[in-house]
Amino acid sequence: MTPTPTRATDVRVRRLTTTLYGYAFLEDLILLYPVYALLFSDAGLSVGQISSLFALWSVTGVLLEVPSGVWADAVSRRLLLWLGPLLTAAGFALWVIVPSYGAFALGFVLWGAGGALGSGALEALVYDELERLDAAGRYARTMGRARAAGLVAVMAAMGLAGPVLTWGGHTAVGAASVLVCLLAAVTALRFPEHRSPKTGHESRTATLRAGLAGARADRSVRGALLLVPAVGAVWGALDEYTPLLVRETGAADGTVPYLLLLIWAGATAGSLLAGEGERLGTAGLAALLAGSGLALSAGAADGTPWGLGLVALAFGGFQAATVLADARLQRRIEDTGRATLTSVAGLGTELATVAVYGGYALIASGGTHRTAFAVFAVPYLATAALLFAGAVRTRRE
């Protein structure tokens, strides 16, 4: 029997979304995630050196973010989604084979390059494929679920990291992480892609010019571009220090991965609720950011495991706001240059993240991790105030 168009469309959407969820899950099922900050610390690195590694990671993204987005608009996005996990796998292998500052640095460069290849390419591929199927309205819900799949993978990695580390040490944890990256690369090959890649240097420069021209001409696109880093950069950087924050509550290293599960359970819930969050509007998004910022400050300042519940609540709000900011941007971008402009937003996020790493090192080196987390709630309160002011101005107009 020949499927009806509706059923055929549902089948295509299901293939896209299941591949996306599998890819997102495997990308984050990295057993090194919950312990690599501890690995660096145990290798003798200071807080400043660890922050310099995170900064190098972000600088790599800064240098490659926009070129990779332009490349994703000029060639196959699926190809870049396949190549990215392979580079990340090579970086993780270096960490456990030659554990030293130089190896950690090179590993972060490879990881940063792999992340840059997927940044912009994934969002653009998913949005364009959904739009082709008249299902662009499902984008926020779909990406929210994909982010949730990734966070579930992070929690699974946290649960597995302790036993695997106890059983086989960092070598076993690293080998498992490399294997998962290879599986993610294989999964990327299942993504559908119905577009004709452009070729040649001129086509790439033309794509970049067209994308930037669109942002300059449309104030709403510019605002959406700025909102993405304003929402995602700070908590994305603080994420790297959560094991150290948890350790500062007095938790033993062996229990750190399990306590981190609470924080990431909050972020996962935020992802799953992101689709519903589209009803909030600008003022609602401002309230979400303000409430999350206050929860982060109070939870971090508490200094006990009980305070981590508020940190989890804050991360849930930030995760939902991140998905909503991305969906707002995708709705405002014309088809041409979608990956390019998404990568421009990613570039802004990376630049802001580098600033957060530097600020965090200054604050935590002279104080505590609790203090640093509490201080970095302030940018969210400022962003919330700007959004609320914009919503009021729009109503008056």
Tab-separated table of C-alpha atoms in Angstrom:
chain	number	residue	atom	x	y	z
A	1	MET	CA	0.000	0.000	0.000
A	2	THR	CA	1.359	3.454	-0.889
A	3	PRO	CA	1.782	5.678	2.187
A	4	THR	CA	-0.223	8.890	2.297
A	5	PRO	CA	1.818	12.101	2.067
A	6	THR	CA	1.213	12.751	5.772
A	7	ARG	CA	2.438	9.323	6.769
A	8	ALA	CA	5.397	9.579	4.411
A	9	THR	CA	6.303	12.944	5.930
A	10	ASP	CA	6.041	11.532	9.435
A	11	VAL	CA	8.378	8.697	8.459
A	12	ARG	CA	10.948	11.170	7.111
A	13	VAL	CA	10.687	13.385	10.174
A	14	ARG	CA	11.060	10.337	12.399
A	15	ARG	CA	14.195	9.242	10.555
A	16	LEU	CA	15.697	12.700	10.951
A	17	THR	CA	14.826	13.042	14.625
A	18	THR	CA	15.900	9.544	15.666
A	19	THR	CA	19.235	10.032	13.937
A	20	LEU	CA	19.581	13.432	15.615
A	21	TYR	CA	18.784	12.046	19.062
A	22	GLY	CA	21.214	9.163	18.604
A	23	TYR	CA	23.946	11.490	17.391
A	24	ALA	CA	23.370	13.935	20.264
A	25	PHE	CA	23.420	11.088	22.789
A	26	LEU	CA	26.667	9.605	21.495
A	27	GLU	CA	28.359	13.012	21.230
A	28	ASP	CA	27.928	13.477	24.978
A	29	LEU	CA	28.312	9.912	26.257
A	30	ILE	CA	31.917	10.759	27.132
A	31	LEU	CA	33.149	9.153	30.338
A	32	LEU	CA	35.988	11.672	30.494
A	33	TYR	CA	33.493	14.542	30.961
A	34	PRO	CA	32.914	14.242	34.713
A	35	VAL	CA	36.546	13.503	35.598
A	36	TYR	CA	38.794	15.403	33.196
A	37	ALA	CA	39.008	18.487	35.416
A	38	LEU	CA	40.112	16.156	38.193
A	39	LEU	CA	42.537	14.451	35.796
A	40	PHE	CA	44.151	17.815	35.033
A	41	SER	CA	44.298	18.733	38.718
A	42	ASP	CA	45.789	15.361	39.671
A	43	ALA	CA	48.399	15.797	36.924
A	44	GLY	CA	49.629	18.835	38.831
A	45	LEU	CA	47.934	21.632	36.904
A	46	SER	CA	46.914	24.774	38.778
A	47	VAL	CA	43.533	26.478	38.451
A	48	GLY	CA	45.192	29.009	36.154
A	49	GLN	CA	46.613	26.276	33.913
A	50	ILE	CA	43.273	24.468	33.790
A	51	SER	CA	41.562	27.731	32.858
A	52	SER	CA	44.179	28.313	30.158
A	53	LEU	CA	43.280	24.928	28.650
A	54	PHE	CA	39.603	25.842	28.614
A	55	ALA	CA	40.522	29.184	27.057
A	56	LEU	CA	42.613	27.434	24.381
A	57	TRP	CA	39.609	25.235	23.665
A	58	SER	CA	37.465	28.305	23.149
A	59	VAL	CA	40.106	30.178	21.135
A	60	THR	CA	40.234	27.219	18.756
A	61	GLY	CA	36.480	27.526	18.378
A	62	VAL	CA	36.806	31.289	17.851
A	63	LEU	CA	39.264	30.814	14.992
A	64	LEU	CA	37.336	28.001	13.308
A	65	GLU	CA	33.689	28.785	14.139
A	66	VAL	CA	32.808	31.093	11.239
A	67	PRO	CA	35.037	29.386	8.606
A	68	SER	CA	33.436	26.047	9.486
A	69	GLY	CA	29.955	27.580	9.240
A	70	VAL	CA	30.735	29.012	5.822
A	71	TRP	CA	32.131	25.625	4.829
A	72	ALA	CA	28.925	23.958	6.056
A	73	ASP	CA	26.891	26.229	3.765
A	74	ALA	CA	29.225	25.515	0.836
A	75	VAL	CA	29.677	21.731	1.152
A	76	SER	CA	27.911	18.773	2.745
A	77	ARG	CA	26.866	19.442	6.338
A	78	ARG	CA	26.621	15.703	6.910
A	79	LEU	CA	30.313	15.376	5.992
A	80	LEU	CA	31.301	17.840	8.713
A	81	LEU	CA	29.118	16.063	11.278
A	82	TRP	CA	31.011	12.864	10.432
A	83	LEU	CA	34.471	14.412	10.616
A	84	GLY	CA	33.985	16.290	13.898
A	85	PRO	CA	33.754	13.250	16.235
A	86	LEU	CA	36.847	11.719	14.612
A	87	LEU	CA	38.935	14.752	15.567
A	88	THR	CA	37.526	14.671	19.093
A	89	ALA	CA	38.395	10.971	19.412
A	90	ALA	CA	42.011	11.719	18.496
A	91	GLY	CA	42.167	14.420	21.178
A	92	PHE	CA	40.816	12.148	23.913
A	93	ALA	CA	43.298	9.437	22.953
A	94	LEU	CA	46.160	11.901	23.468
A	95	TRP	CA	44.957	12.794	26.967
A	96	VAL	CA	45.266	9.266	28.316
A	97	ILE	CA	48.275	8.131	26.284
A	98	VAL	CA	50.472	11.147	27.109
A	99	PRO	CA	48.940	12.879	30.175
A	100	SER	CA	50.760	16.228	30.235
A	101	TYR	CA	49.961	19.894	29.742
A	102	GLY	CA	51.084	19.770	26.091
A	103	ALA	CA	48.963	16.711	25.332
A	104	PHE	CA	45.972	18.222	27.109
A	105	ALA	CA	46.411	21.406	25.068
A	106	LEU	CA	46.638	19.566	21.724
A	107	GLY	CA	43.655	17.446	22.707
A	108	PHE	CA	41.603	20.567	23.345
A	109	VAL	CA	42.636	21.980	19.957
A	110	LEU	CA	41.388	18.808	18.259
A	111	TRP	CA	38.219	18.813	20.346
A	112	GLY	CA	37.655	22.490	19.575
A	113	ALA	CA	38.094	21.833	15.861
A	114	GLY	CA	35.675	18.903	15.998
A	115	GLY	CA	33.105	20.981	17.845
A	116	ALA	CA	33.462	23.872	15.390
A	117	LEU	CA	32.757	21.577	12.439
A	118	GLY	CA	29.421	20.572	13.948
A	119	SER	CA	28.463	23.999	15.281
A	120	GLY	CA	26.080	25.623	12.846
A	121	ALA	CA	26.099	22.613	10.530
A	122	LEU	CA	23.849	20.539	12.806
A	123	GLU	CA	21.279	23.263	13.478
A	124	ALA	CA	21.191	24.283	9.806
A	125	LEU	CA	20.784	20.714	8.565
A	126	VAL	CA	17.980	19.957	11.031
A	127	TYR	CA	16.084	23.218	10.404
A	128	ASP	CA	16.353	22.961	6.607
A	129	GLU	CA	15.247	19.322	6.577
A	130	LEU	CA	12.287	20.086	8.842
A	131	GLU	CA	11.367	23.097	6.718
A	132	ARG	CA	11.493	20.968	3.571
A	133	LEU	CA	8.964	18.677	5.238
A	134	ASP	CA	6.746	21.607	6.359
A	135	ALA	CA	7.686	20.825	9.956
A	136	ALA	CA	9.841	23.841	10.874
A	137	GLY	CA	7.436	24.539	13.737
A	138	ARG	CA	8.781	21.424	15.450
A	139	TYR	CA	12.347	22.799	15.539
A	140	ALA	CA	12.456	24.054	19.155
A	141	ARG	CA	10.825	20.891	20.483
A	142	THR	CA	13.107	18.698	18.372
A	143	MET	CA	16.297	20.496	19.389
A	144	GLY	CA	15.152	20.577	23.000
A	145	ARG	CA	14.775	16.811	22.948
A	146	ALA	CA	18.144	16.456	21.221
A	147	ARG	CA	19.781	18.555	23.941
A	148	ALA	CA	17.958	16.421	26.506
A	149	ALA	CA	19.353	13.280	24.870
A	150	GLY	CA	22.813	14.777	25.155
A	151	LEU	CA	22.277	15.617	28.812
A	152	VAL	CA	20.953	12.128	29.541
A	153	ALA	CA	24.192	10.879	27.974
A	154	VAL	CA	26.177	13.217	30.241
A	155	MET	CA	24.364	11.797	33.263
A	156	ALA	CA	24.947	8.243	32.040
A	157	ALA	CA	28.633	9.085	31.659
A	158	MET	CA	28.665	10.439	35.209
A	159	GLY	CA	27.152	7.215	36.483
A	160	LEU	CA	29.593	5.050	34.546
A	161	ALA	CA	32.736	7.117	35.055
A	162	GLY	CA	33.287	6.116	38.686
A	163	PRO	CA	33.099	2.314	38.224
A	164	VAL	CA	35.091	2.385	34.970
A	165	LEU	CA	37.746	4.620	36.534
A	166	THR	CA	37.995	2.292	39.520
A	167	TRP	CA	38.220	-0.747	37.261
A	168	GLY	CA	40.635	0.414	34.580
A	169	GLY	CA	41.860	3.884	35.486
A	170	HIS	CA	42.066	6.786	33.069
A	171	THR	CA	43.084	4.448	30.235
A	172	ALA	CA	39.737	2.642	30.362
A	173	VAL	CA	37.784	5.892	30.659
A	174	GLY	CA	39.653	7.331	27.676
A	175	ALA	CA	39.202	4.201	25.545
A	176	ALA	CA	35.455	4.222	26.176
A	177	SER	CA	35.297	7.906	25.208
A	178	VAL	CA	37.170	7.297	21.954
A	179	LEU	CA	34.872	4.396	21.046
A	180	VAL	CA	31.739	6.484	21.573
A	181	CYS	CA	33.132	9.246	19.330
A	182	LEU	CA	33.674	6.699	16.565
A	183	LEU	CA	30.078	5.502	16.937
A	184	ALA	CA	28.876	9.121	16.668
A	185	ALA	CA	30.768	9.492	13.388
A	186	VAL	CA	29.050	6.384	12.013
A	187	THR	CA	25.643	7.688	13.115
A	188	ALA	CA	26.234	10.986	11.296
A	189	LEU	CA	26.208	9.120	7.995
A	190	ARG	CA	22.471	8.404	8.495
A	191	PHE	CA	21.442	12.077	8.412
A	192	PRO	CA	19.279	12.921	5.386
A	193	GLU	CA	20.509	15.911	3.402
A	194	HIS	CA	18.606	17.323	0.433
A	195	ARG	CA	20.668	20.232	-0.784
A	196	SER	CA	23.255	20.777	-3.513
A	197	PRO	CA	26.593	21.777	-1.959
A	198	LYS	CA	28.394	24.666	-3.586
A	199	THR	CA	32.044	24.451	-4.544
A	200	GLY	CA	34.948	26.822	-4.996
A	201	HIS	CA	36.502	29.659	-3.006
A	202	GLU	CA	34.225	32.313	-4.533
A	203	SER	CA	31.075	30.467	-3.478
A	204	ARG	CA	32.328	30.327	0.119
A	205	THR	CA	33.156	34.031	0.269
A	206	ALA	CA	29.827	34.868	-1.376
A	207	THR	CA	28.033	32.772	1.264
A	208	LEU	CA	29.805	34.659	4.042
A	209	ARG	CA	29.016	38.053	2.506
A	210	ALA	CA	25.365	37.154	1.978
A	211	GLY	CA	24.951	35.935	5.542
A	212	LEU	CA	26.573	38.995	7.115
A	213	ALA	CA	24.607	41.328	4.834
A	214	GLY	CA	21.385	39.745	6.004
A	215	ALA	CA	22.344	40.337	9.644
A	216	ARG	CA	23.259	43.980	8.984
A	217	ALA	CA	19.995	44.648	7.168
A	218	ASP	CA	17.657	43.134	9.761
A	219	ARG	CA	17.682	44.427	13.346
A	220	SER	CA	15.745	41.396	14.594
A	221	VAL	CA	18.458	39.078	13.235
A	222	ARG	CA	21.147	41.149	14.943
A	223	GLY	CA	19.268	40.983	18.225
A	224	ALA	CA	18.825	37.214	17.919
A	225	LEU	CA	22.530	36.808	17.120
A	226	LEU	CA	23.498	38.701	20.288
A	227	LEU	CA	21.022	36.832	22.469
A	228	VAL	CA	22.576	33.427	21.751
A	229	PRO	CA	25.953	34.176	23.418
A	230	ALA	CA	24.299	36.272	26.124
A	231	VAL	CA	22.304	33.218	27.181
A	232	GLY	CA	24.673	30.338	26.472
A	233	ALA	CA	28.217	31.532	27.168
A	234	VAL	CA	28.343	31.949	30.948
A	235	TRP	CA	26.660	28.754	32.068
A	236	GLY	CA	28.414	26.863	29.273
A	237	ALA	CA	31.736	27.940	30.802
A	238	LEU	CA	30.653	27.318	34.396
A	239	ASP	CA	29.720	23.791	33.361
A	240	GLU	CA	33.442	22.982	33.149
A	241	TYR	CA	33.964	23.931	36.790
A	242	THR	CA	30.986	22.113	38.289
A	243	PRO	CA	33.139	19.145	39.465
A	244	LEU	CA	35.317	21.584	41.409
A	245	LEU	CA	32.246	23.321	42.854
A	246	VAL	CA	30.872	19.963	43.982
A	247	ARG	CA	34.238	18.966	45.473
A	248	GLU	CA	34.239	22.241	47.438
A	249	THR	CA	31.076	21.131	49.237
A	250	GLY	CA	33.212	18.447	50.911
A	251	ALA	CA	32.253	15.566	48.625
A	252	ALA	CA	34.815	12.816	48.017
A	253	ASP	CA	36.151	12.497	44.468
A	254	GLY	CA	34.457	9.132	44.034
A	255	THR	CA	31.039	10.661	44.678
A	256	VAL	CA	31.528	13.795	42.535
A	257	PRO	CA	30.080	12.171	39.353
A	258	TYR	CA	26.967	11.099	41.247
A	259	LEU	CA	26.358	14.522	42.781
A	260	LEU	CA	26.761	16.092	39.343
A	261	LEU	CA	23.790	14.000	38.218
A	262	LEU	CA	21.514	16.313	40.185
A	263	ILE	CA	22.717	19.389	38.284
A	264	TRP	CA	22.381	17.721	34.903
A	265	ALA	CA	18.967	16.312	35.736
A	266	GLY	CA	17.859	19.930	36.070
A	267	ALA	CA	19.398	20.843	32.721
A	268	THR	CA	17.717	17.839	31.077
A	269	ALA	CA	14.330	18.901	32.391
A	270	GLY	CA	14.963	22.363	30.956
A	271	SER	CA	15.635	20.877	27.536
A	272	LEU	CA	12.470	18.822	27.548
A	273	LEU	CA	10.395	21.860	28.511
A	274	ALA	CA	11.990	24.161	25.922
A	275	GLY	CA	9.301	23.497	23.324
A	276	GLU	CA	6.628	24.677	25.739
A	277	GLY	CA	8.779	27.692	26.564
A	278	GLU	CA	8.117	29.245	23.149
A	279	ARG	CA	4.857	30.523	24.606
A	280	LEU	CA	6.731	32.722	27.093
A	281	GLY	CA	7.533	35.587	24.754
A	282	THR	CA	10.303	38.106	25.391
A	283	ALA	CA	9.113	39.173	28.847
A	284	GLY	CA	8.713	35.537	29.887
A	285	LEU	CA	12.221	34.733	28.680
A	286	ALA	CA	13.515	37.677	30.742
A	287	ALA	CA	11.762	36.308	33.836
A	288	LEU	CA	13.213	32.853	33.187
A	289	LEU	CA	16.756	34.243	32.994
A	290	ALA	CA	16.335	36.410	36.082
A	291	GLY	CA	14.951	33.552	38.166
A	292	SER	CA	17.683	31.199	37.003
A	293	GLY	CA	20.379	33.761	37.789
A	294	LEU	CA	19.077	34.235	41.319
A	295	ALA	CA	18.891	30.467	41.841
A	296	LEU	CA	22.499	30.068	40.644
A	297	SER	CA	23.756	32.756	43.021
A	298	ALA	CA	21.898	31.404	46.040
A	299	GLY	CA	22.742	27.764	45.337
A	300	ALA	CA	26.449	28.376	44.820
A	301	ALA	CA	26.767	30.631	47.866
A	302	ASP	CA	25.153	27.965	50.085
A	303	GLY	CA	28.307	25.823	49.933
A	304	THR	CA	26.586	22.549	50.814
A	305	PRO	CA	25.210	19.661	48.743
A	306	TRP	CA	21.708	21.043	49.428
A	307	GLY	CA	22.586	24.180	47.506
A	308	LEU	CA	23.285	22.077	44.426
A	309	GLY	CA	19.514	21.699	44.055
A	310	LEU	CA	19.244	25.416	43.285
A	311	VAL	CA	22.201	25.169	40.896
A	312	ALA	CA	20.328	22.348	39.129
A	313	LEU	CA	17.232	24.545	38.890
A	314	ALA	CA	19.335	27.366	37.442
A	315	PHE	CA	20.963	25.099	34.856
A	316	GLY	CA	17.522	23.886	33.820
A	317	GLY	CA	16.417	27.452	33.180
A	318	PHE	CA	19.592	28.312	31.302
A	319	GLN	CA	19.303	25.202	29.122
A	320	ALA	CA	15.707	26.008	28.176
A	321	ALA	CA	16.668	29.616	27.427
A	322	THR	CA	19.578	28.440	25.244
A	323	VAL	CA	17.271	26.302	23.096
A	324	LEU	CA	14.752	29.146	22.840
A	325	ALA	CA	17.447	31.635	21.808
A	326	ASP	CA	18.605	29.266	19.051
A	327	ALA	CA	15.034	28.731	17.819
A	328	ARG	CA	14.464	32.500	17.758
A	329	LEU	CA	17.592	32.926	15.620
A	330	GLN	CA	16.677	30.141	13.169
A	331	ARG	CA	13.224	31.654	12.585
A	332	ARG	CA	14.772	34.974	11.620
A	333	ILE	CA	17.424	33.656	9.214
A	334	GLU	CA	16.690	33.230	5.545
A	335	ASP	CA	17.748	29.897	4.031
A	336	THR	CA	20.933	31.330	2.479
A	337	GLY	CA	23.761	31.418	4.995
A	338	ARG	CA	21.904	29.632	7.805
A	339	ALA	CA	24.956	27.694	9.009
A	340	THR	CA	27.117	30.792	8.545
A	341	LEU	CA	24.983	33.006	10.786
A	342	THR	CA	24.505	30.238	13.320
A	343	SER	CA	28.288	29.989	13.471
A	344	VAL	CA	28.564	33.768	13.874
A	345	ALA	CA	26.376	33.399	16.953
A	346	GLY	CA	28.618	30.534	18.027
A	347	LEU	CA	31.642	32.782	17.570
A	348	GLY	CA	30.086	35.314	19.914
A	349	THR	CA	29.507	32.519	22.429
A	350	GLU	CA	33.116	31.367	22.193
A	351	LEU	CA	34.494	34.897	22.662
A	352	ALA	CA	32.288	35.451	25.693
A	353	THR	CA	33.285	32.041	27.043
A	354	VAL	CA	36.982	32.933	26.866
A	355	ALA	CA	36.230	36.068	28.903
A	356	VAL	CA	34.380	33.953	31.484
A	357	TYR	CA	37.311	31.542	31.794
A	358	GLY	CA	39.678	34.436	32.402
A	359	GLY	CA	37.366	36.057	34.934
A	360	TYR	CA	36.754	32.752	36.667
A	361	ALA	CA	40.488	32.137	37.073
A	362	LEU	CA	40.923	35.567	38.683
A	363	ILE	CA	38.001	35.147	41.062
A	364	ALA	CA	38.575	31.507	42.052
A	365	SER	CA	42.350	31.887	42.435
A	366	GLY	CA	41.822	34.610	45.046
A	367	GLY	CA	38.664	33.182	46.542
A	368	THR	CA	36.443	30.123	46.170
A	369	HIS	CA	34.536	28.376	43.421
A	370	ARG	CA	31.320	29.276	45.265
A	371	THR	CA	32.131	32.950	44.947
A	372	ALA	CA	32.947	32.655	41.232
A	373	PHE	CA	29.648	30.900	40.467
A	374	ALA	CA	27.689	33.502	42.417
A	375	VAL	CA	29.410	36.422	40.658
A	376	PHE	CA	28.631	35.001	37.212
A	377	ALA	CA	24.909	35.088	37.934
A	378	VAL	CA	25.087	38.878	37.423
A	379	PRO	CA	25.313	38.783	33.574
A	380	TYR	CA	22.015	36.883	33.468
A	381	LEU	CA	20.291	39.505	35.565
A	382	ALA	CA	21.621	42.182	33.196
A	383	THR	CA	20.429	40.268	30.105
A	384	ALA	CA	17.017	39.775	31.699
A	385	ALA	CA	16.762	43.506	32.370
A	386	LEU	CA	17.612	44.331	28.741
A	387	LEU	CA	15.077	41.836	27.407
A	388	PHE	CA	12.368	43.174	29.680
A	389	ALA	CA	13.135	46.751	28.646
A	390	GLY	CA	12.938	45.699	24.991
A	391	ALA	CA	9.588	44.001	25.562
A	392	VAL	CA	8.203	47.137	27.210
A	393	ARG	CA	9.492	49.325	24.366
A	394	THR	CA	7.901	47.029	21.779
A	395	ARG	CA	4.514	47.230	23.518
A	396	ARG	CA	4.671	51.029	23.512
A	397	GLU	CA	5.456	51.091	19.803
